[in-house]
mmCIF file with all atom_site columns, C-alpha atoms in Angstrom:
data_model
loop_
_atom_site.group_PDB
_atom_site.id
_atom_site.type_symbol
_atom_site.label_atom_id
_atom_site.label_alt_id
_atom_site.label_comp_id
_atom_site.label_asym_id
_atom_site.label_entity_id
_atom_site.label_seq_id
_atom_site.pdbx_PDB_ins_code
_atom_site.Cartn_x
_atom_site.Cartn_y
_atom_site.Cartn_z
_atom_site.occupancy
_atom_site.B_iso_or_equiv
_atom_site.pdbx_formal_charge
_atom_site.auth_seq_id
_atom_site.auth_comp_id
_atom_site.auth_asym_id
_atom_site.auth_atom_id
_atom_site.pdbx_PDB_model_num
ATOM 1   C CA . MET A 1 1   ? 69.106 30.937  125.023 1.00 0.00 ? 1   MET A CA 1
ATOM 2   C CA . SER A 1 2   ? 72.099 30.831  122.714 1.00 0.00 ? 2   SER A CA 1
ATOM 3   C CA . ARG A 1 3   ? 74.936 28.326  122.928 1.00 0.00 ? 3   ARG A CA 1
ATOM 4   C CA . GLY A 1 4   ? 77.586 29.343  125.376 1.00 0.00 ? 4   GLY A CA 1
ATOM 5   C CA . GLU A 1 5   ? 75.204 31.592  127.264 1.00 0.00 ? 5   GLU A CA 1
ATOM 6   C CA . PRO A 1 6   ? 74.760 30.533  130.899 1.00 0.00 ? 6   PRO A CA 1
ATOM 7   C CA . GLU A 1 7   ? 71.457 28.895  131.731 1.00 0.00 ? 7   GLU A CA 1
ATOM 8   C CA . ASP A 1 8   ? 69.044 30.686  134.054 1.00 0.00 ? 8   ASP A CA 1
ATOM 9   C CA . PRO A 1 9   ? 69.516 28.962  137.443 1.00 0.00 ? 9   PRO A CA 1
ATOM 10  C CA . ARG A 1 10  ? 65.769 29.000  138.141 1.00 0.00 ? 10  ARG A CA 1
ATOM 11  C CA . ALA A 1 11  ? 64.995 27.285  134.856 1.00 0.00 ? 11  ALA A CA 1
ATOM 12  C CA . ALA A 1 12  ? 67.746 24.749  135.506 1.00 0.00 ? 12  ALA A CA 1
ATOM 13  C CA . ARG A 1 13  ? 66.306 23.981  138.965 1.00 0.00 ? 13  ARG A CA 1
ATOM 14  C CA . THR A 1 14  ? 62.798 23.608  137.547 1.00 0.00 ? 14  THR A CA 1
ATOM 15  C CA . ARG A 1 15  ? 63.973 21.234  134.814 1.00 0.00 ? 15  ARG A CA 1
ATOM 16  C CA . ALA A 1 16  ? 65.966 19.256  137.396 1.00 0.00 ? 16  ALA A CA 1
ATOM 17  C CA . ARG A 1 17  ? 62.838 18.903  139.558 1.00 0.00 ? 17  ARG A CA 1
ATOM 18  C CA . LEU A 1 18  ? 60.811 17.772  136.567 1.00 0.00 ? 18  LEU A CA 1
ATOM 19  C CA . ARG A 1 19  ? 63.485 15.248  135.542 1.00 0.00 ? 19  ARG A CA 1
ATOM 20  C CA . ALA A 1 20  ? 63.707 13.858  139.088 1.00 0.00 ? 20  ALA A CA 1
ATOM 21  C CA . ALA A 1 21  ? 59.919 13.637  139.352 1.00 0.00 ? 21  ALA A CA 1
ATOM 22  C CA . LEU A 1 22  ? 59.750 11.770  136.055 1.00 0.00 ? 22  LEU A CA 1
ATOM 23  C CA . LEU A 1 23  ? 62.390 9.265   137.147 1.00 0.00 ? 23  LEU A CA 1
ATOM 24  C CA . ASP A 1 24  ? 60.497 8.744   140.416 1.00 0.00 ? 24  ASP A CA 1
ATOM 25  C CA . GLU A 1 25  ? 57.207 8.269   138.554 1.00 0.00 ? 25  GLU A CA 1
ATOM 26  C CA . CYS A 1 26  ? 58.804 5.812   136.130 1.00 0.00 ? 26  CYS A CA 1
ATOM 27  C CA . ALA A 1 27  ? 60.202 3.821   139.031 1.00 0.00 ? 27  ALA A CA 1
ATOM 28  C CA . GLU A 1 28  ? 56.556 3.164   140.006 1.00 0.00 ? 28  GLU A CA 1
ATOM 29  C CA . ARG A 1 29  ? 54.878 2.774   136.591 1.00 0.00 ? 29  ARG A CA 1
ATOM 30  C CA . PRO A 1 30  ? 55.721 2.655   132.873 1.00 0.00 ? 30  PRO A CA 1
ATOM 31  C CA . LEU A 1 31  ? 56.231 5.939   131.049 1.00 0.00 ? 31  LEU A CA 1
ATOM 32  C CA . ALA A 1 32  ? 53.029 5.332   129.059 1.00 0.00 ? 32  ALA A CA 1
ATOM 33  C CA . GLU A 1 33  ? 51.071 5.447   132.327 1.00 0.00 ? 33  GLU A CA 1
ATOM 34  C CA . VAL A 1 34  ? 52.643 8.651   133.668 1.00 0.00 ? 34  VAL A CA 1
ATOM 35  C CA . GLY A 1 35  ? 50.443 11.713  133.419 1.00 0.00 ? 35  GLY A CA 1
ATOM 36  C CA . VAL A 1 36  ? 51.457 15.354  133.401 1.00 0.00 ? 36  VAL A CA 1
ATOM 37  C CA . ALA A 1 37  ? 49.148 16.098  136.363 1.00 0.00 ? 37  ALA A CA 1
ATOM 38  C CA . ALA A 1 38  ? 50.828 13.536  138.643 1.00 0.00 ? 38  ALA A CA 1
ATOM 39  C CA . LEU A 1 39  ? 54.246 14.564  137.419 1.00 0.00 ? 39  LEU A CA 1
ATOM 40  C CA . VAL A 1 40  ? 53.840 18.281  138.113 1.00 0.00 ? 40  VAL A CA 1
ATOM 41  C CA . ARG A 1 41  ? 52.287 17.516  141.502 1.00 0.00 ? 41  ARG A CA 1
ATOM 42  C CA . ARG A 1 42  ? 55.329 15.416  142.398 1.00 0.00 ? 42  ARG A CA 1
ATOM 43  C CA . ALA A 1 43  ? 57.705 18.091  141.093 1.00 0.00 ? 43  ALA A CA 1
ATOM 44  C CA . GLY A 1 44  ? 55.864 20.871  142.926 1.00 0.00 ? 44  GLY A CA 1
ATOM 45  C CA . VAL A 1 45  ? 55.381 23.011  139.830 1.00 0.00 ? 45  VAL A CA 1
ATOM 46  C CA . GLY A 1 46  ? 52.369 24.100  137.819 1.00 0.00 ? 46  GLY A CA 1
ATOM 47  C CA . ARG A 1 47  ? 51.184 22.464  134.618 1.00 0.00 ? 47  ARG A CA 1
ATOM 48  C CA . ALA A 1 48  ? 51.909 25.642  132.649 1.00 0.00 ? 48  ALA A CA 1
ATOM 49  C CA . THR A 1 49  ? 55.473 25.601  133.980 1.00 0.00 ? 49  THR A CA 1
ATOM 50  C CA . PHE A 1 50  ? 55.892 22.079  132.621 1.00 0.00 ? 50  PHE A CA 1
ATOM 51  C CA . TYR A 1 51  ? 54.872 23.242  129.145 1.00 0.00 ? 51  TYR A CA 1
ATOM 52  C CA . VAL A 1 52  ? 57.212 26.240  129.304 1.00 0.00 ? 52  VAL A CA 1
ATOM 53  C CA . HIS A 1 53  ? 60.102 23.778  129.518 1.00 0.00 ? 53  HIS A CA 1
ATOM 54  C CA . TYR A 1 54  ? 58.901 20.732  127.567 1.00 0.00 ? 54  TYR A CA 1
ATOM 55  C CA . ASP A 1 55  ? 56.551 20.051  124.658 1.00 0.00 ? 55  ASP A CA 1
ATOM 56  C CA . ASP A 1 56  ? 55.425 16.726  126.121 1.00 0.00 ? 56  ASP A CA 1
ATOM 57  C CA . LEU A 1 57  ? 56.390 13.868  128.436 1.00 0.00 ? 57  LEU A CA 1
ATOM 58  C CA . GLU A 1 58  ? 58.578 12.235  125.811 1.00 0.00 ? 58  GLU A CA 1
ATOM 59  C CA . ALA A 1 59  ? 60.699 15.388  125.508 1.00 0.00 ? 59  ALA A CA 1
ATOM 60  C CA . LEU A 1 60  ? 61.111 15.453  129.287 1.00 0.00 ? 60  LEU A CA 1
ATOM 61  C CA . ALA A 1 61  ? 61.951 11.744  129.334 1.00 0.00 ? 61  ALA A CA 1
ATOM 62  C CA . VAL A 1 62  ? 64.647 12.153  126.684 1.00 0.00 ? 62  VAL A CA 1
ATOM 63  C CA . ASP A 1 63  ? 66.073 15.087  128.629 1.00 0.00 ? 63  ASP A CA 1
ATOM 64  C CA . ALA A 1 64  ? 65.974 13.067  131.854 1.00 0.00 ? 64  ALA A CA 1
ATOM 65  C CA . CYS A 1 65  ? 67.845 10.251  130.117 1.00 0.00 ? 65  CYS A CA 1
ATOM 66  C CA . ALA A 1 66  ? 70.367 12.487  128.344 1.00 0.00 ? 66  ALA A CA 1
ATOM 67  C CA . ASP A 1 67  ? 72.937 11.727  131.029 1.00 0.00 ? 67  ASP A CA 1
ATOM 68  C CA . VAL A 1 68  ? 72.869 8.123   129.835 1.00 0.00 ? 68  VAL A CA 1
ATOM 69  C CA . VAL A 1 69  ? 73.989 9.289   126.417 1.00 0.00 ? 69  VAL A CA 1
ATOM 70  C CA . ARG A 1 70  ? 76.845 11.345  127.877 1.00 0.00 ? 70  ARG A CA 1
ATOM 71  C CA . GLU A 1 71  ? 77.855 8.423   130.096 1.00 0.00 ? 71  GLU A CA 1
ATOM 72  C CA . ALA A 1 72  ? 77.833 6.044   127.132 1.00 0.00 ? 72  ALA A CA 1
ATOM 73  C CA . VAL A 1 73  ? 80.015 8.329   125.043 1.00 0.00 ? 73  VAL A CA 1
ATOM 74  C CA . GLU A 1 74  ? 82.433 8.835   127.951 1.00 0.00 ? 74  GLU A CA 1
ATOM 75  C CA . ALA A 1 75  ? 82.562 5.101   128.730 1.00 0.00 ? 75  ALA A CA 1
ATOM 76  C CA . LEU A 1 76  ? 83.324 4.219   125.123 1.00 0.00 ? 76  LEU A CA 1
ATOM 77  C CA . HIS A 1 77  ? 86.159 6.710   125.041 1.00 0.00 ? 77  HIS A CA 1
ATOM 78  C CA . SER A 1 78  ? 87.578 6.108   128.531 1.00 0.00 ? 78  SER A CA 1
ATOM 79  C CA . TRP A 1 79  ? 90.569 4.060   127.416 1.00 0.00 ? 79  TRP A CA 1
ATOM 80  C CA . ARG A 1 80  ? 94.046 5.528   127.121 1.00 0.00 ? 80  ARG A CA 1
ATOM 81  C CA . GLY A 1 81  ? 96.934 4.337   125.007 1.00 0.00 ? 81  GLY A CA 1
ATOM 82  C CA . ARG A 1 82  ? 96.387 1.251   122.877 1.00 0.00 ? 82  ARG A CA 1
ATOM 83  C CA . PRO A 1 83  ? 92.959 -0.333  123.455 1.00 0.00 ? 83  PRO A CA 1
ATOM 84  C CA . ASP A 1 84  ? 92.719 -3.933  124.617 1.00 0.00 ? 84  ASP A CA 1
ATOM 85  C CA . PRO A 1 85  ? 90.930 -5.669  121.712 1.00 0.00 ? 85  PRO A CA 1
ATOM 86  C CA . VAL A 1 86  ? 89.171 -8.180  124.000 1.00 0.00 ? 86  VAL A CA 1
ATOM 87  C CA . ARG A 1 87  ? 88.372 -6.481  127.309 1.00 0.00 ? 87  ARG A CA 1
ATOM 88  C CA . ALA A 1 88  ? 86.293 -3.318  127.444 1.00 0.00 ? 88  ALA A CA 1
ATOM 89  C CA . PRO A 1 89  ? 87.418 -0.420  129.599 1.00 0.00 ? 89  PRO A CA 1
ATOM 90  C CA . ALA A 1 90  ? 86.013 -0.793  133.125 1.00 0.00 ? 90  ALA A CA 1
ATOM 91  C CA . ALA A 1 91  ? 83.880 2.312   132.583 1.00 0.00 ? 91  ALA A CA 1
ATOM 92  C CA . LEU A 1 92  ? 81.941 0.551   129.813 1.00 0.00 ? 92  LEU A CA 1
ATOM 93  C CA . GLY A 1 93  ? 81.006 -2.394  132.046 1.00 0.00 ? 93  GLY A CA 1
ATOM 94  C CA . GLU A 1 94  ? 80.052 0.045   134.800 1.00 0.00 ? 94  GLU A CA 1
ATOM 95  C CA . PHE A 1 95  ? 77.906 1.948   132.309 1.00 0.00 ? 95  PHE A CA 1
ATOM 96  C CA . PHE A 1 96  ? 75.906 -1.166  131.371 1.00 0.00 ? 96  PHE A CA 1
ATOM 97  C CA . ALA A 1 97  ? 75.511 -2.112  135.050 1.00 0.00 ? 97  ALA A CA 1
ATOM 98  C CA . SER A 1 98  ? 74.236 1.395   135.880 1.00 0.00 ? 98  SER A CA 1
ATOM 99  C CA . LEU A 1 99  ? 71.263 1.076   133.515 1.00 0.00 ? 99  LEU A CA 1
ATOM 100 C CA . THR A 1 100 ? 69.302 -1.361  135.681 1.00 0.00 ? 100 THR A CA 1
ATOM 101 C CA . PRO A 1 101 ? 67.407 1.111   137.927 1.00 0.00 ? 101 PRO A CA 1
ATOM 102 C CA . HIS A 1 102 ? 65.705 2.840   134.988 1.00 0.00 ? 102 HIS A CA 1
ATOM 103 C CA . ALA A 1 103 ? 65.867 0.080   132.346 1.00 0.00 ? 103 ALA A CA 1
ATOM 104 C CA . ALA A 1 104 ? 62.098 0.211   131.700 1.00 0.00 ? 104 ALA A CA 1
ATOM 105 C CA . LEU A 1 105 ? 62.278 3.922   130.907 1.00 0.00 ? 105 LEU A CA 1
ATOM 106 C CA . TYR A 1 106 ? 65.266 3.418   128.606 1.00 0.00 ? 106 TYR A CA 1
ATOM 107 C CA . ARG A 1 107 ? 63.387 0.627   126.817 1.00 0.00 ? 107 ARG A CA 1
ATOM 108 C CA . ALA A 1 108 ? 60.441 2.988   126.278 1.00 0.00 ? 108 ALA A CA 1
ATOM 109 C CA . LEU A 1 109 ? 62.726 5.541   124.623 1.00 0.00 ? 109 LEU A CA 1
ATOM 110 C CA . LEU A 1 110 ? 65.188 3.239   122.850 1.00 0.00 ? 110 LEU A CA 1
ATOM 111 C CA . THR A 1 111 ? 63.556 0.745   120.513 1.00 0.00 ? 111 THR A CA 1
ATOM 112 C CA . PRO A 1 112 ? 65.159 -2.526  119.377 1.00 0.00 ? 112 PRO A CA 1
ATOM 113 C CA . GLY A 1 113 ? 67.808 -1.837  116.786 1.00 0.00 ? 113 GLY A CA 1
ATOM 114 C CA . GLY A 1 114 ? 68.711 1.498   118.381 1.00 0.00 ? 114 GLY A CA 1
ATOM 115 C CA . GLY A 1 115 ? 65.831 3.689   117.214 1.00 0.00 ? 115 GLY A CA 1
ATOM 116 C CA . GLY A 1 116 ? 63.427 5.807   119.178 1.00 0.00 ? 116 GLY A CA 1
ATOM 117 C CA . PRO A 1 117 ? 63.954 9.278   120.607 1.00 0.00 ? 117 PRO A CA 1
ATOM 118 C CA . LEU A 1 118 ? 66.807 8.279   122.927 1.00 0.00 ? 118 LEU A CA 1
ATOM 119 C CA . GLY A 1 119 ? 68.401 6.201   120.180 1.00 0.00 ? 119 GLY A CA 1
ATOM 120 C CA . ARG A 1 120 ? 68.453 9.219   117.873 1.00 0.00 ? 120 ARG A CA 1
ATOM 121 C CA . VAL A 1 121 ? 70.180 11.339  120.535 1.00 0.00 ? 121 VAL A CA 1
ATOM 122 C CA . LEU A 1 122 ? 72.665 8.560   121.307 1.00 0.00 ? 122 LEU A CA 1
ATOM 123 C CA . HIS A 1 123 ? 73.458 8.028   117.625 1.00 0.00 ? 123 HIS A CA 1
ATOM 124 C CA . ARG A 1 124 ? 73.872 11.753  116.962 1.00 0.00 ? 124 ARG A CA 1
ATOM 125 C CA . ASP A 1 125 ? 76.148 12.395  119.940 1.00 0.00 ? 125 ASP A CA 1
ATOM 126 C CA . LEU A 1 126 ? 78.232 9.251   119.576 1.00 0.00 ? 126 LEU A CA 1
ATOM 127 C CA . ARG A 1 127 ? 78.669 9.787   115.843 1.00 0.00 ? 127 ARG A CA 1
ATOM 128 C CA . ALA A 1 128 ? 79.761 13.395  116.382 1.00 0.00 ? 128 ALA A CA 1
ATOM 129 C CA . TYR A 1 129 ? 82.312 12.383  119.020 1.00 0.00 ? 129 TYR A CA 1
ATOM 130 C CA . SER A 1 130 ? 83.641 9.488   116.941 1.00 0.00 ? 130 SER A CA 1
ATOM 131 C CA . LEU A 1 131 ? 83.835 11.681  113.845 1.00 0.00 ? 131 LEU A CA 1
ATOM 132 C CA . ARG A 1 132 ? 85.903 14.304  115.694 1.00 0.00 ? 132 ARG A CA 1
ATOM 133 C CA . GLU A 1 133 ? 88.264 11.624  117.017 1.00 0.00 ? 133 GLU A CA 1
ATOM 134 C CA . ARG A 1 134 ? 88.699 9.969   113.607 1.00 0.00 ? 134 ARG A CA 1
ATOM 135 C CA . GLU A 1 135 ? 89.285 13.327  111.906 1.00 0.00 ? 135 GLU A CA 1
ATOM 136 C CA . ARG A 1 136 ? 91.896 14.276  114.532 1.00 0.00 ? 136 ARG A CA 1
ATOM 137 C CA . ALA A 1 137 ? 93.662 11.009  113.761 1.00 0.00 ? 137 ALA A CA 1
ATOM 138 C CA . GLY A 1 138 ? 93.597 11.898  110.048 1.00 0.00 ? 138 GLY A CA 1
ATOM 139 C CA . ALA A 1 139 ? 91.468 8.905   109.067 1.00 0.00 ? 139 ALA A CA 1
ATOM 140 C CA . ALA A 1 140 ? 90.092 9.219   105.541 1.00 0.00 ? 140 ALA A CA 1
ATOM 141 C CA . ASP A 1 141 ? 87.159 6.976   106.467 1.00 0.00 ? 141 ASP A CA 1
ATOM 142 C CA . ALA A 1 142 ? 86.077 9.116   109.409 1.00 0.00 ? 142 ALA A CA 1
ATOM 143 C CA . PRO A 1 143 ? 82.399 9.618   108.431 1.00 0.00 ? 143 PRO A CA 1
ATOM 144 C CA . LEU A 1 144 ? 81.854 5.953   107.551 1.00 0.00 ? 144 LEU A CA 1
ATOM 145 C CA . VAL A 1 145 ? 83.419 4.542   110.710 1.00 0.00 ? 145 VAL A CA 1
ATOM 146 C CA . ALA A 1 146 ? 81.753 7.170   112.925 1.00 0.00 ? 146 ALA A CA 1
ATOM 147 C CA . SER A 1 147 ? 78.355 6.170   111.515 1.00 0.00 ? 147 SER A CA 1
ATOM 148 C CA . ALA A 1 148 ? 79.108 2.466   111.945 1.00 0.00 ? 148 ALA A CA 1
ATOM 149 C CA . VAL A 1 149 ? 80.306 2.915   115.540 1.00 0.00 ? 149 VAL A CA 1
ATOM 150 C CA . ALA A 1 150 ? 77.225 4.931   116.497 1.00 0.00 ? 150 ALA A CA 1
ATOM 151 C CA . ALA A 1 151 ? 74.791 2.527   114.843 1.00 0.00 ? 151 ALA A CA 1
ATOM 152 C CA . THR A 1 152 ? 76.495 -0.557  116.270 1.00 0.00 ? 152 THR A CA 1
ATOM 153 C CA . PHE A 1 153 ? 76.588 0.723   119.820 1.00 0.00 ? 153 PHE A CA 1
ATOM 154 C CA . ALA A 1 154 ? 73.028 2.095   119.797 1.00 0.00 ? 154 ALA A CA 1
ATOM 155 C CA . GLY A 1 155 ? 71.716 -1.136  118.284 1.00 0.00 ? 155 GLY A CA 1
ATOM 156 C CA . VAL A 1 156 ? 73.529 -3.446  120.702 1.00 0.00 ? 156 VAL A CA 1
ATOM 157 C CA . LEU A 1 157 ? 72.549 -1.324  123.708 1.00 0.00 ? 157 LEU A CA 1
ATOM 158 C CA . ALA A 1 158 ? 68.887 -1.271  122.679 1.00 0.00 ? 158 ALA A CA 1
ATOM 159 C CA . ASP A 1 159 ? 68.750 -4.967  121.877 1.00 0.00 ? 159 ASP A CA 1
ATOM 160 C CA . TRP A 1 160 ? 70.405 -5.814  125.209 1.00 0.00 ? 160 TRP A CA 1
ATOM 161 C CA . LEU A 1 161 ? 67.954 -3.621  127.133 1.00 0.00 ? 161 LEU A CA 1
ATOM 162 C CA . HIS A 1 162 ? 65.063 -5.332  125.324 1.00 0.00 ? 162 HIS A CA 1
ATOM 163 C CA . GLY A 1 163 ? 66.385 -8.786  126.219 1.00 0.00 ? 163 GLY A CA 1
ATOM 164 C CA . LEU A 1 164 ? 67.328 -9.734  122.669 1.00 0.00 ? 164 LEU A CA 1
ATOM 165 C CA . LEU A 1 165 ? 70.943 -10.311 123.738 1.00 0.00 ? 165 LEU A CA 1
ATOM 166 C CA . ASP A 1 166 ? 71.609 -12.599 126.676 1.00 0.00 ? 166 ASP A CA 1
ATOM 167 C CA . ALA A 1 167 ? 74.630 -11.295 128.564 1.00 0.00 ? 167 ALA A CA 1
ATOM 168 C CA . ASP A 1 168 ? 75.424 -9.705  131.884 1.00 0.00 ? 168 ASP A CA 1
ATOM 169 C CA . PRO A 1 169 ? 76.743 -6.111  131.897 1.00 0.00 ? 169 PRO A CA 1
ATOM 170 C CA . ALA A 1 170 ? 80.419 -7.136  131.835 1.00 0.00 ? 170 ALA A CA 1
ATOM 171 C CA . GLU A 1 171 ? 79.852 -9.619  129.006 1.00 0.00 ? 171 GLU A CA 1
ATOM 172 C CA . ILE A 1 172 ? 77.881 -7.220  126.820 1.00 0.00 ? 172 ILE A CA 1
ATOM 173 C CA . ALA A 1 173 ? 80.485 -4.511  127.429 1.00 0.00 ? 173 ALA A CA 1
ATOM 174 C CA . ASP A 1 174 ? 83.249 -6.825  126.207 1.00 0.00 ? 174 ASP A CA 1
ATOM 175 C CA . GLN A 1 175 ? 81.183 -8.005  123.233 1.00 0.00 ? 175 GLN A CA 1
ATOM 176 C CA . VAL A 1 176 ? 80.248 -4.545  121.981 1.00 0.00 ? 176 VAL A CA 1
ATOM 177 C CA . TRP A 1 177 ? 83.814 -3.367  122.635 1.00 0.00 ? 177 TRP A CA 1
ATOM 178 C CA . GLN A 1 178 ? 85.190 -6.125  120.402 1.00 0.00 ? 178 GLN A CA 1
ATOM 179 C CA . LEU A 1 179 ? 82.805 -5.089  117.630 1.00 0.00 ? 179 LEU A CA 1
ATOM 180 C CA . LEU A 1 180 ? 83.823 -1.435  117.918 1.00 0.00 ? 180 LEU A CA 1
ATOM 181 C CA . VAL A 1 181 ? 87.546 -2.217  117.949 1.00 0.00 ? 181 VAL A CA 1
ATOM 182 C CA . ALA A 1 182 ? 87.041 -4.335  114.829 1.00 0.00 ? 182 ALA A CA 1
ATOM 183 C CA . LEU A 1 183 ? 85.222 -1.472  113.100 1.00 0.00 ? 183 LEU A CA 1
ATOM 184 C CA . HIS A 1 184 ? 88.092 0.886   113.841 1.00 0.00 ? 184 HIS A CA 1
ATOM 185 C CA . ALA A 1 185 ? 90.678 -1.631  112.646 1.00 0.00 ? 185 ALA A CA 1
ATOM 186 C CA . SER A 1 186 ? 88.841 -2.684  109.497 1.00 0.00 ? 186 SER A CA 1
ATOM 187 C CA . ARG A 1 187 ? 89.592 0.428   107.471 1.00 0.00 ? 187 ARG A CA 1
#
């Protein structure tokens, strides 16, 4: 399927069933303990169908968690006008609070420091968005700041999920927001 081409509705429904089944399975056990057989049974599809859509469980898990990446990018860019340098936009606090139901799955895919398969997707998407915004603003330092923003956010998010940062969702939102505002203002 090429970019811009509409997705086959049947394939989209199958992937949605697989994503939902994975989230349900991970609500009951860690990702490392989820098997393809139980997953496809829960999704009501055949094993071969699973492999038509995904190479392995990790690929499905990253796809199932891709909404988190989109939500993070949207939350970070939800402010309008001049940003408050101390208080994060409400959407950012709501984003952190929304992670609780599937925190174990996110921890499996996002390693401390912001690595792992979900960390790579988050970094890529956040950097691309930040780069576009900085270039639109005519900032000469656009690539540098976009990289720093993506790495900072992915690292803080991962460390918070892994319990390396002690803060509630509102506090961590404000703290990471202050770091990001400082990065934008420093150049």
